mmCIF file of C-alpha atoms in Angstrom:
data_model
loop_
_atom_site.group_PDB
_atom_site.id
_atom_site.type_symbol
_atom_site.label_atom_id
_atom_site.label_comp_id
_atom_site.label_asym_id
_atom_site.label_seq_id
_atom_site.Cartn_x
_atom_site.Cartn_y
_atom_site.Cartn_z
ATOM 1 C CA UNK A 1 77.414 109.021 100.351
ATOM 2 C CA UNK A 2 80.584 106.869 100.873
ATOM 3 C CA UNK A 3 83.564 108.191 103.214
ATOM 4 C CA UNK A 4 86.069 110.196 100.906
ATOM 5 C CA UNK A 5 88.561 108.412 98.813
ATOM 6 C CA UNK A 6 91.951 109.097 100.765
ATOM 7 C CA UNK A 7 89.971 108.458 104.086
ATOM 8 C CA UNK A 8 88.297 104.704 102.298
ATOM 9 C CA UNK A 9 91.770 103.901 101.636
ATOM 10 C CA UNK A 10 93.302 103.814 105.080
ATOM 11 C CA UNK A 11 90.399 102.146 106.311
ATOM 12 C CA UNK A 12 90.416 99.199 103.886
ATOM 13 C CA UNK A 13 93.917 98.820 104.462
ATOM 14 C CA UNK A 14 93.207 98.491 108.149
ATOM 15 C CA UNK A 15 90.002 96.439 108.220
ATOM 16 C CA UNK A 16 92.473 93.417 105.703
ATOM 17 C CA UNK A 17 95.821 93.936 108.717
ATOM 18 C CA UNK A 18 92.767 92.735 111.639
ATOM 19 C CA UNK A 19 90.789 90.604 109.108
ATOM 20 C CA UNK A 20 94.181 88.736 109.238
ATOM 21 C CA UNK A 21 94.864 89.416 112.882
ATOM 22 C CA UNK A 22 91.959 87.728 113.507
ATOM 23 C CA UNK A 23 92.164 84.245 111.273
ATOM 24 C CA UNK A 24 95.615 84.213 112.968
ATOM 25 C CA UNK A 25 94.044 83.908 115.823
ATOM 26 C CA UNK A 26 91.641 81.262 115.296
ATOM 27 C CA UNK A 27 94.119 79.602 113.790
ATOM 28 C CA UNK A 28 95.967 76.423 115.550
ATOM 29 C CA UNK A 29 99.556 77.767 113.890
ATOM 30 C CA UNK A 30 100.012 81.657 115.289
ATOM 31 C CA UNK A 31 102.406 83.076 112.915
ATOM 32 C CA UNK A 32 106.179 82.818 113.436
ATOM 33 C CA UNK A 33 108.474 84.941 113.070
ATOM 34 C CA UNK A 34 110.273 85.889 109.923
ATOM 35 C CA UNK A 35 113.913 85.484 109.894
ATOM 36 C CA UNK A 36 114.495 89.054 109.539
ATOM 37 C CA UNK A 37 113.010 90.211 112.830
ATOM 38 C CA UNK A 38 113.789 91.954 115.331
ATOM 39 C CA UNK A 39 114.469 89.683 118.761
ATOM 40 C CA UNK A 40 111.465 90.275 121.390
ATOM 41 C CA UNK A 41 111.131 91.296 124.271
ATOM 42 C CA UNK A 42 110.067 89.625 127.614
ATOM 43 C CA UNK A 43 107.252 90.702 130.419
ATOM 44 C CA UNK A 44 105.694 93.044 132.487
ATOM 45 C CA UNK A 45 103.825 93.421 134.952
ATOM 46 C CA UNK A 46 100.707 92.146 136.061
ATOM 47 C CA UNK A 47 97.459 92.843 133.984
ATOM 48 C CA UNK A 48 95.188 95.520 135.813
ATOM 49 C CA UNK A 49 99.121 96.553 137.935
ATOM 50 C CA UNK A 50 100.264 100.422 136.790
ATOM 51 C CA UNK A 51 102.441 100.273 134.358
ATOM 52 C CA UNK A 52 106.398 99.644 135.984
ATOM 53 C CA UNK A 53 107.874 103.623 136.742
ATOM 54 C CA UNK A 54 104.603 105.462 135.440
ATOM 55 C CA UNK A 55 104.551 109.222 136.583
ATOM 56 C CA UNK A 56 101.152 109.566 136.393
ATOM 57 C CA UNK A 57 98.075 107.885 134.917
ATOM 58 C CA UNK A 58 98.379 106.832 131.545
ATOM 59 C CA UNK A 59 102.520 107.879 131.224
ATOM 60 C CA UNK A 60 105.012 105.309 131.493
ATOM 61 C CA UNK A 61 109.013 105.222 131.874
ATOM 62 C CA UNK A 62 111.206 103.349 130.380
ATOM 63 C CA UNK A 63 114.715 102.540 128.408
ATOM 64 C CA UNK A 64 115.753 100.423 125.808
ATOM 65 C CA UNK A 65 117.865 98.422 128.143
ATOM 66 C CA UNK A 66 114.170 97.453 130.770
ATOM 67 C CA UNK A 67 112.873 96.291 127.498
ATOM 68 C CA UNK A 68 115.415 94.229 126.140
ATOM 69 C CA UNK A 69 116.182 92.606 129.793
ATOM 70 C CA UNK A 70 112.715 92.990 131.370
ATOM 71 C CA UNK A 71 112.007 93.693 134.846
ATOM 72 C CA UNK A 72 112.063 92.770 138.215
ATOM 73 C CA UNK A 73 108.728 92.519 138.069
ATOM 74 C CA UNK A 74 108.511 90.694 135.104
ATOM 75 C CA UNK A 75 109.928 88.483 136.645
ATOM 76 C CA UNK A 76 108.790 87.841 139.991
ATOM 77 C CA UNK A 77 105.536 86.736 137.756
ATOM 78 C CA UNK A 78 106.609 84.875 135.075
ATOM 79 C CA UNK A 79 103.044 83.612 134.862
ATOM 80 C CA UNK A 80 101.342 86.538 133.718
ATOM 81 C CA UNK A 81 101.094 86.759 130.271
ATOM 82 C CA UNK A 82 101.238 82.677 129.728
ATOM 83 C CA UNK A 83 99.109 81.217 126.613
ATOM 84 C CA UNK A 84 95.769 80.569 127.326
ATOM 85 C CA UNK A 85 94.743 77.429 126.324
ATOM 86 C CA UNK A 86 93.040 76.229 123.181
ATOM 87 C CA UNK A 87 89.796 77.392 123.422
ATOM 88 C CA UNK A 88 86.735 74.945 122.827
ATOM 89 C CA UNK A 89 85.019 74.614 119.234
ATOM 90 C CA UNK A 90 82.438 76.023 120.649
ATOM 91 C CA UNK A 91 83.855 78.447 122.462
ATOM 92 C CA UNK A 92 85.225 82.102 121.264
ATOM 93 C CA UNK A 93 88.551 83.616 121.780
ATOM 94 C CA UNK A 94 88.951 86.670 123.926
ATOM 95 C CA UNK A 95 88.938 89.703 121.414
ATOM 96 C CA UNK A 96 92.335 90.579 120.555
ATOM 97 C CA UNK A 97 93.720 94.445 121.893
ATOM 98 C CA UNK A 98 95.349 95.857 118.650
ATOM 99 C CA UNK A 99 97.734 98.958 119.392
ATOM 100 C CA UNK A 100 98.904 102.073 116.770
ATOM 101 C CA UNK A 101 102.459 103.556 117.827
ATOM 102 C CA UNK A 102 101.401 107.164 116.910
ATOM 103 C CA UNK A 103 103.736 110.276 117.049
ATOM 104 C CA UNK A 104 100.783 112.132 116.047
ATOM 105 C CA UNK A 105 101.652 112.190 112.469
ATOM 106 C CA UNK A 106 100.023 112.378 110.160
ATOM 107 C CA UNK A 107 100.343 108.522 108.964
ATOM 108 C CA UNK A 108 100.431 107.916 112.422
ATOM 109 C CA UNK A 109 96.772 109.630 112.828
ATOM 110 C CA UNK A 110 95.399 108.415 109.743
ATOM 111 C CA UNK A 111 96.103 104.793 111.123
ATOM 112 C CA UNK A 112 94.885 105.522 114.543
ATOM 113 C CA UNK A 113 91.483 107.388 113.400
ATOM 114 C CA UNK A 114 90.916 104.033 110.540
ATOM 115 C CA UNK A 115 91.249 101.335 113.771
ATOM 116 C CA UNK A 116 89.363 103.192 115.555
ATOM 117 C CA UNK A 117 86.950 102.845 112.886
ATOM 118 C CA UNK A 118 86.981 99.491 112.363
ATOM 119 C CA UNK A 119 88.136 97.974 115.329
ATOM 120 C CA UNK A 120 85.057 97.887 117.175
ATOM 121 C CA UNK A 121 82.581 96.592 113.594
ATOM 122 C CA UNK A 122 85.181 93.364 113.563
ATOM 123 C CA UNK A 123 85.156 92.989 117.335
ATOM 124 C CA UNK A 124 88.535 93.466 117.772
ATOM 125 C CA UNK A 125 90.481 95.762 120.798
ATOM 126 C CA UNK A 126 92.130 98.993 119.865
ATOM 127 C CA UNK A 127 94.463 101.007 122.410
ATOM 128 C CA UNK A 128 97.285 103.167 121.532
ATOM 129 C CA UNK A 129 101.096 104.155 122.602
ATOM 130 C CA UNK A 130 102.888 107.090 122.029
ATOM 131 C CA UNK A 131 106.826 107.406 122.685
ATOM 132 C CA UNK A 132 108.256 110.667 123.673
ATOM 133 C CA UNK A 133 112.055 109.965 123.064
ATOM 134 C CA UNK A 134 112.921 113.298 125.114
ATOM 135 C CA UNK A 135 115.242 114.550 122.211
ATOM 136 C CA UNK A 136 113.087 118.336 121.826
ATOM 137 C CA UNK A 137 111.773 120.805 124.489
ATOM 138 C CA UNK A 138 108.346 120.439 124.814
ATOM 139 C CA UNK A 139 108.629 116.510 124.224
ATOM 140 C CA UNK A 140 106.768 115.582 127.050
ATOM 141 C CA UNK A 141 103.311 117.877 126.840
ATOM 142 C CA UNK A 142 103.509 116.665 122.967
ATOM 143 C CA UNK A 143 103.090 113.110 123.549
ATOM 144 C CA UNK A 144 100.609 113.791 126.161
ATOM 145 C CA UNK A 145 98.642 115.726 123.753
ATOM 146 C CA UNK A 146 99.272 112.964 120.994
ATOM 147 C CA UNK A 147 97.430 110.078 124.102
ATOM 148 C CA UNK A 148 95.138 113.099 124.727
ATOM 149 C CA UNK A 149 93.182 112.482 120.709
ATOM 150 C CA UNK A 150 94.004 109.132 120.535
ATOM 151 C CA UNK A 151 91.516 108.579 123.204
ATOM 152 C CA UNK A 152 89.422 111.232 122.240
ATOM 153 C CA UNK A 153 88.945 108.658 119.009
ATOM 154 C CA UNK A 154 87.977 106.010 121.607
ATOM 155 C CA UNK A 155 91.023 104.437 121.639
ATOM 156 C CA UNK A 156 91.787 102.328 125.344
ATOM 157 C CA UNK A 157 94.019 101.315 126.761
ATOM 158 C CA UNK A 158 96.458 104.617 125.452
ATOM 159 C CA UNK A 159 99.504 105.417 126.938
ATOM 160 C CA UNK A 160 102.667 107.563 126.562
ATOM 161 C CA UNK A 161 105.840 106.227 127.049
ATOM 162 C CA UNK A 162 109.064 108.066 127.762
ATOM 163 C CA UNK A 163 112.376 105.975 126.780
ATOM 164 C CA UNK A 164 115.811 107.028 126.980
ATOM 165 C CA UNK A 165 117.909 107.600 123.665
ATOM 166 C CA UNK A 166 121.400 105.820 123.989
ATOM 167 C CA UNK A 167 124.743 106.828 121.171
ATOM 168 C CA UNK A 168 124.842 103.517 119.492
ATOM 169 C CA UNK A 169 124.489 103.537 115.676
ATOM 170 C CA UNK A 170 124.059 107.386 115.554
ATOM 171 C CA UNK A 171 121.069 109.760 116.446
ATOM 172 C CA UNK A 172 118.126 107.996 114.071
ATOM 173 C CA UNK A 173 119.610 104.123 115.098
ATOM 174 C CA UNK A 174 119.578 105.134 118.625
ATOM 175 C CA UNK A 175 115.863 106.415 118.706
ATOM 176 C CA UNK A 176 114.618 103.681 116.622
ATOM 177 C CA UNK A 177 116.064 100.947 118.689
ATOM 178 C CA UNK A 178 114.298 102.925 121.814
ATOM 179 C CA UNK A 179 111.003 103.540 120.555
ATOM 180 C CA UNK A 180 110.962 99.566 119.380
ATOM 181 C CA UNK A 181 112.115 98.844 122.827
ATOM 182 C CA UNK A 182 109.027 101.063 124.577
ATOM 183 C CA UNK A 183 106.674 99.645 121.452
ATOM 184 C CA UNK A 184 107.642 95.614 122.813
ATOM 185 C CA UNK A 185 107.363 96.360 126.345
ATOM 186 C CA UNK A 186 103.986 97.750 125.641
ATOM 187 C CA UNK A 187 102.500 94.784 123.950
ATOM 188 C CA UNK A 188 103.608 92.776 126.795
ATOM 189 C CA UNK A 189 102.274 95.439 129.614
ATOM 190 C CA UNK A 190 98.615 94.867 127.953
ATOM 191 C CA UNK A 191 98.851 91.070 126.120
ATOM 192 C CA UNK A 192 98.458 92.700 123.248
ATOM 193 C CA UNK A 193 98.415 91.174 119.503
ATOM 194 C CA UNK A 194 99.924 92.661 117.085
ATOM 195 C CA UNK A 195 101.489 96.960 116.896
ATOM 196 C CA UNK A 196 100.189 98.791 114.338
ATOM 197 C CA UNK A 197 102.861 101.448 112.297
ATOM 198 C CA UNK A 198 102.306 104.375 109.879
ATOM 199 C CA UNK A 199 105.351 103.760 107.719
ATOM 200 C CA UNK A 200 103.735 104.651 103.981
ATOM 201 C CA UNK A 201 105.347 103.647 100.406
ATOM 202 C CA UNK A 202 107.180 106.489 100.682
ATOM 203 C CA UNK A 203 108.981 105.365 103.862
ATOM 204 C CA UNK A 204 109.743 102.437 102.421
ATOM 205 C CA UNK A 205 111.058 103.910 99.310
ATOM 206 C CA UNK A 206 113.149 105.645 101.125
ATOM 207 C CA UNK A 207 114.757 102.753 102.972
ATOM 208 C CA UNK A 208 115.484 101.222 99.276
ATOM 209 C CA UNK A 209 117.220 103.840 98.824
ATOM 210 C CA UNK A 210 119.697 103.936 102.334
ATOM 211 C CA UNK A 211 120.415 99.917 101.936
ATOM 212 C CA UNK A 212 121.249 100.502 98.092
ATOM 213 C CA UNK A 213 123.770 103.709 99.897
ATOM 214 C CA UNK A 214 125.330 101.176 101.932
ATOM 215 C CA UNK A 215 125.889 98.356 99.835
ATOM 216 C CA UNK A 216 124.181 96.081 102.310
ATOM 217 C CA UNK A 217 122.619 93.796 100.094
ATOM 218 C CA UNK A 218 119.377 92.087 99.151
ATOM 219 C CA UNK A 219 117.386 92.470 102.226
ATOM 220 C CA UNK A 220 118.730 96.046 102.493
ATOM 221 C CA UNK A 221 116.740 96.643 99.181
ATOM 222 C CA UNK A 222 113.346 94.437 100.207
ATOM 223 C CA UNK A 223 112.892 97.736 102.537
ATOM 224 C CA UNK A 224 110.411 96.993 105.591
ATOM 225 C CA UNK A 225 108.119 93.914 106.276
ATOM 226 C CA UNK A 226 104.211 93.967 105.838
ATOM 227 C CA UNK A 227 104.285 91.925 109.153
ATOM 228 C CA UNK A 228 107.545 91.853 111.127
ATOM 229 C CA UNK A 229 109.099 91.534 114.931
ATOM 230 C CA UNK A 230 108.666 88.434 117.404
ATOM 231 C CA UNK A 231 105.284 86.370 116.333
ATOM 232 C CA UNK A 232 104.443 88.924 113.712
ATOM 233 C CA UNK A 233 103.345 91.842 116.634
ATOM 234 C CA UNK A 234 104.060 94.888 113.983
ATOM 235 C CA UNK A 235 102.284 95.079 110.846
ATOM 236 C CA UNK A 236 102.428 98.204 108.466
ATOM 237 C CA UNK A 237 98.694 98.159 106.594
ATOM 238 C CA UNK A 238 99.997 101.497 104.906
ATOM 239 C CA UNK A 239 102.890 100.112 102.081
ATOM 240 C CA UNK A 240 101.252 99.773 99.560
ATOM 241 C CA UNK A 241 99.565 103.915 100.076
ATOM 242 C CA UNK A 242 101.314 107.158 99.850
ATOM 243 C CA UNK A 243 101.549 109.645 102.228
ATOM 244 C CA UNK A 244 99.646 112.141 100.689
ATOM 245 C CA UNK A 245 96.773 110.074 101.148
ATOM 246 C CA UNK A 246 97.138 109.500 104.879
ATOM 247 C CA UNK A 247 97.481 112.948 105.355
ATOM 248 C CA UNK A 248 94.740 114.177 102.949
ATOM 249 C CA UNK A 249 92.745 111.395 105.452
ATOM 250 C CA UNK A 250 93.846 113.246 108.590
ATOM 251 C CA UNK A 251 92.422 116.542 106.803
ATOM 252 C CA UNK A 252 89.009 115.529 105.176
ATOM 253 C CA UNK A 253 88.517 113.728 109.087
ATOM 254 C CA UNK A 254 89.456 117.539 110.938
ATOM 255 C CA UNK A 255 92.073 115.782 113.040
ATOM 256 C CA UNK A 256 94.827 117.437 114.154
ATOM 257 C CA UNK A 257 98.607 116.502 113.336
ATOM 258 C CA UNK A 258 102.267 117.407 114.460
ATOM 259 C CA UNK A 259 104.771 117.930 111.827
ATOM 260 C CA UNK A 260 108.578 116.619 113.528
ATOM 261 C CA UNK A 261 110.300 119.179 112.426
ATOM 262 C CA UNK A 262 113.407 116.468 112.298
ATOM 263 C CA UNK A 263 111.772 115.349 109.347
ATOM 264 C CA UNK A 264 112.924 118.569 107.477
ATOM 265 C CA UNK A 265 116.742 118.836 109.287
ATOM 266 C CA UNK A 266 119.469 118.362 106.875
ATOM 267 C CA UNK A 267 121.330 117.338 109.888
ATOM 268 C CA UNK A 268 119.183 113.716 109.982
ATOM 269 C CA UNK A 269 119.972 111.752 106.059
ATOM 270 C CA UNK A 270 116.416 110.802 105.892
ATOM 271 C CA UNK A 271 115.176 113.999 106.057
ATOM 272 C CA UNK A 272 117.778 114.998 103.622
ATOM 273 C CA UNK A 273 116.771 112.124 101.516
ATOM 274 C CA UNK A 274 112.866 113.061 101.145
ATOM 275 C CA UNK A 275 113.778 116.296 100.313
ATOM 276 C CA UNK A 276 116.319 116.961 98.052
ATOM 277 C CA UNK A 277 117.622 112.704 96.625
ATOM 278 C CA UNK A 278 114.012 111.649 95.772
ATOM 279 C CA UNK A 279 112.980 115.357 94.273
ATOM 280 C CA UNK A 280 115.692 114.826 92.107
ATOM 281 C CA UNK A 281 115.945 111.269 90.904
ATOM 282 C CA UNK A 282 111.815 112.641 90.087
ATOM 283 C CA UNK A 283 112.998 114.864 87.887
ATOM 284 C CA UNK A 284 116.050 112.747 86.031
ATOM 285 C CA UNK A 285 113.688 109.926 85.911
ATOM 286 C CA UNK A 286 110.556 111.481 85.758
ATOM 287 C CA UNK A 287 107.253 110.487 88.150
ATOM 288 C CA UNK A 288 107.189 107.154 89.144
ATOM 289 C CA UNK A 289 110.476 106.437 91.233
ATOM 290 C CA UNK A 290 108.478 105.972 94.463
ATOM 291 C CA UNK A 291 106.043 103.529 93.234
ATOM 292 C CA UNK A 292 109.494 101.542 90.978
ATOM 293 C CA UNK A 293 111.172 101.871 94.290
ATOM 294 C CA UNK A 294 108.843 100.025 96.474
ATOM 295 C CA UNK A 295 108.137 97.380 93.979
ATOM 296 C CA UNK A 296 112.008 96.684 94.282
ATOM 297 C CA UNK A 297 111.223 96.357 97.513
ATOM 298 C CA UNK A 298 108.744 93.633 96.834
ATOM 299 C CA UNK A 299 110.645 91.968 94.597
ATOM 300 C CA UNK A 300 114.181 91.873 96.698
ATOM 301 C CA UNK A 301 112.046 90.878 99.639
ATOM 302 C CA UNK A 302 111.076 87.432 97.503
ATOM 303 C CA UNK A 303 113.744 86.593 96.724
ATOM 304 C CA UNK A 304 116.311 87.590 100.181
ATOM 305 C CA UNK A 305 113.078 84.638 101.858
ATOM 306 C CA UNK A 306 114.002 82.096 99.197
ATOM 307 C CA UNK A 307 118.375 82.752 100.071
ATOM 308 C CA UNK A 308 117.637 82.938 103.803
ATOM 309 C CA UNK A 309 115.576 79.573 103.319
ATOM 310 C CA UNK A 310 118.165 78.318 101.558
ATOM 311 C CA UNK A 311 121.529 79.382 104.078
ATOM 312 C CA UNK A 312 119.355 78.015 106.898
ATOM 313 C CA UNK A 313 119.657 74.295 105.338
ATOM 314 C CA UNK A 314 122.745 74.671 103.672
ATOM 315 C CA UNK A 315 124.512 75.489 107.205
ATOM 316 C CA UNK A 316 123.853 72.736 108.784
ATOM 317 C CA UNK A 317 125.443 71.242 106.271
ATOM 318 C CA UNK A 318 128.842 72.878 107.055
ATOM 319 C CA UNK A 319 128.884 72.084 110.121
ATOM 320 C CA UNK A 320 131.387 69.726 111.945
ATOM 321 C CA UNK A 321 130.551 67.452 114.659
ATOM 322 C CA UNK A 322 131.432 69.678 117.043
ATOM 323 C CA UNK A 323 129.818 72.715 115.467
ATOM 324 C CA UNK A 324 132.243 74.403 113.998
ATOM 325 C CA UNK A 325 132.002 75.918 110.149
ATOM 326 C CA UNK A 326 134.286 73.870 108.161
ATOM 327 C CA UNK A 327 136.094 76.538 104.918
ATOM 328 C CA UNK A 328 136.526 73.325 102.111
ATOM 329 C CA UNK A 329 132.300 72.405 102.978
ATOM 330 C CA UNK A 330 131.347 76.973 102.688
ATOM 331 C CA UNK A 331 133.518 77.316 99.910
ATOM 332 C CA UNK A 332 131.366 75.123 97.545
ATOM 333 C CA UNK A 333 128.263 76.433 98.284
ATOM 334 C CA UNK A 334 127.412 79.776 95.979
ATOM 335 C CA UNK A 335 128.403 82.970 97.504
ATOM 336 C CA UNK A 336 125.218 84.528 98.610
ATOM 337 C CA UNK A 337 124.160 81.348 100.913
ATOM 338 C CA UNK A 338 127.610 81.244 101.850
ATOM 339 C CA UNK A 339 127.791 85.027 103.431
ATOM 340 C CA UNK A 340 124.445 84.314 104.871
ATOM 341 C CA UNK A 341 125.530 81.726 106.484
ATOM 342 C CA UNK A 342 128.497 83.806 107.666
ATOM 343 C CA UNK A 343 125.885 86.994 108.713
ATOM 344 C CA UNK A 344 123.961 85.171 110.940
ATOM 345 C CA UNK A 345 127.067 83.473 112.487
ATOM 346 C CA UNK A 346 128.584 86.723 113.075
ATOM 347 C CA UNK A 347 125.309 87.933 114.794
ATOM 348 C CA UNK A 348 125.269 84.837 116.929
ATOM 349 C CA UNK A 349 128.589 85.055 118.312
ATOM 350 C CA UNK A 350 127.131 89.346 119.512
ATOM 351 C CA UNK A 351 127.747 91.400 116.770
ATOM 352 C CA UNK A 352 125.314 93.970 115.979
ATOM 353 C CA UNK A 353 122.976 92.974 113.155
ATOM 354 C CA UNK A 354 122.221 96.708 112.971
ATOM 355 C CA UNK A 355 126.384 97.527 112.345
ATOM 356 C CA UNK A 356 127.027 94.804 110.434
ATOM 357 C CA UNK A 357 127.584 95.637 106.919
ATOM 358 C CA UNK A 358 128.178 93.925 103.719
ATOM 359 C CA UNK A 359 132.081 94.922 104.101
ATOM 360 C CA UNK A 360 132.139 93.575 106.508
ATOM 361 C CA UNK A 361 130.804 90.290 105.754
ATOM 362 C CA UNK A 362 133.137 90.168 102.614
ATOM 363 C CA UNK A 363 136.169 90.013 104.613
ATOM 364 C CA UNK A 364 135.084 87.186 106.865
ATOM 365 C CA UNK A 365 134.232 85.707 103.394
ATOM 366 C CA UNK A 366 137.892 86.295 101.940
ATOM 367 C CA UNK A 367 139.107 83.576 104.826
ATOM 368 C CA UNK A 368 137.116 81.239 103.164
ATOM 369 C CA UNK A 369 137.783 82.068 99.462
ATOM 370 C CA UNK A 370 140.989 83.512 99.310
ATOM 371 C CA UNK A 371 142.714 82.618 102.216
ATOM 372 C CA UNK A 372 146.943 83.708 102.814
ATOM 373 C CA UNK A 373 147.388 82.460 105.661
ATOM 374 C CA UNK A 374 145.132 86.401 107.068
ATOM 375 C CA UNK A 375 145.136 87.722 110.305
ATOM 376 C CA UNK A 376 141.579 87.735 112.618
ATOM 377 C CA UNK A 377 139.150 89.764 111.295
ATOM 378 C CA UNK A 378 137.498 92.424 113.821
ATOM 379 C CA UNK A 379 133.707 92.752 113.532
ATOM 380 C CA UNK A 380 131.099 95.260 115.404
ATOM 381 C CA UNK A 381 130.170 94.100 118.892
ATOM 382 C CA UNK A 382 133.962 92.405 119.597
ATOM 383 C CA UNK A 383 133.322 89.379 117.984
ATOM 384 C CA UNK A 384 136.918 88.213 115.822
ATOM 385 C CA UNK A 385 136.820 85.347 113.319
ATOM 386 C CA UNK A 386 139.893 83.999 112.356
ATOM 387 C CA UNK A 387 140.686 80.476 110.151
ATOM 388 C CA UNK A 388 141.954 77.538 112.430
ATOM 389 C CA UNK A 389 142.505 74.892 111.011
ATOM 390 C CA UNK A 390 140.164 74.345 108.029
ATOM 391 C CA UNK A 391 137.879 75.753 110.861
ATOM 392 C CA UNK A 392 136.069 79.407 110.691
ATOM 393 C CA UNK A 393 135.979 80.513 113.951
ATOM 394 C CA UNK A 394 133.841 83.753 114.733
ATOM 395 C CA UNK A 395 133.207 84.905 118.528
ATOM 396 C CA UNK A 396 133.625 87.433 120.783
ATOM 397 C CA UNK A 397 137.447 88.780 120.593
#
């Protein structure tokens, strides 16, 4: 008799991702980051050394700034994580290391259990990272408990990473930024090939609705990518699996899970959407809303990727010899392509992508399409956009 259907579903999802990773390792052309991918991190210490700032084995202290700019030790040994020479045809490449990001909740515990089961069968090394955001009493002890559960599953290496959460962009965005910075640093520290994330189809539906509420365009409606990050380091095997399947898989395997009280706290936007917004939509529209939103995400992503590629090709044609954007040539482009070029230029000038909304780009776009001698446009990150002599200048003020 085979495993429970929920367990079979999560294992199959993870097995497919591991097969992709093994195929990439054998390919002469490694995966490249998508245009919308999160910037990658920088390196850490030599393999075999204790984690920087660790207060005890398996626990690391990190901040978003440290992960973003690297540590002194990292710069002292830049060759520590240099890409290995391409193996000869008769040589087998080293076994890749795949980490799972685990909060201790049902989604990520189900993911960790599936990775622990499938990885050794495919010759893949499997480890885990749990991030302590320090936002709740007893969070350090809880992170250590999660790390112990991951070790009990057979994962190695395993570590609990403590981070300092800032305030930029609100509490949810700041926690997310600190978490990804810590995961980026863990990838470099251990030389991992990828990190598995436990986002489910329900999470995808919530992300699409949040993007719709922000009015940020088709890219926001595309939700989370199955592969993202520098070099495609982040993988989301469960985007086609619902949250109840993951929870059921934990239950039938007797896996202990921790339900984060923040997930039910109405102070958080996603929590209100999960417990009030989506149920109201299903009541009004009937079942199937989550599946439809997840399907919308994939269709939107395909369209957004095509438009991004078009904008990337068109950008070179609208710059003068000095690299400045020419307003007349921008005006001739379709609005969807032009606004992508403007958004990319603003981000390159220092505007934080997460704080740059559609309304900002529309204001800059009016410097092209509705020029009436307007003053400079102030953008997030102290970036200023202004029109000067038929050129659009976007720079930090």
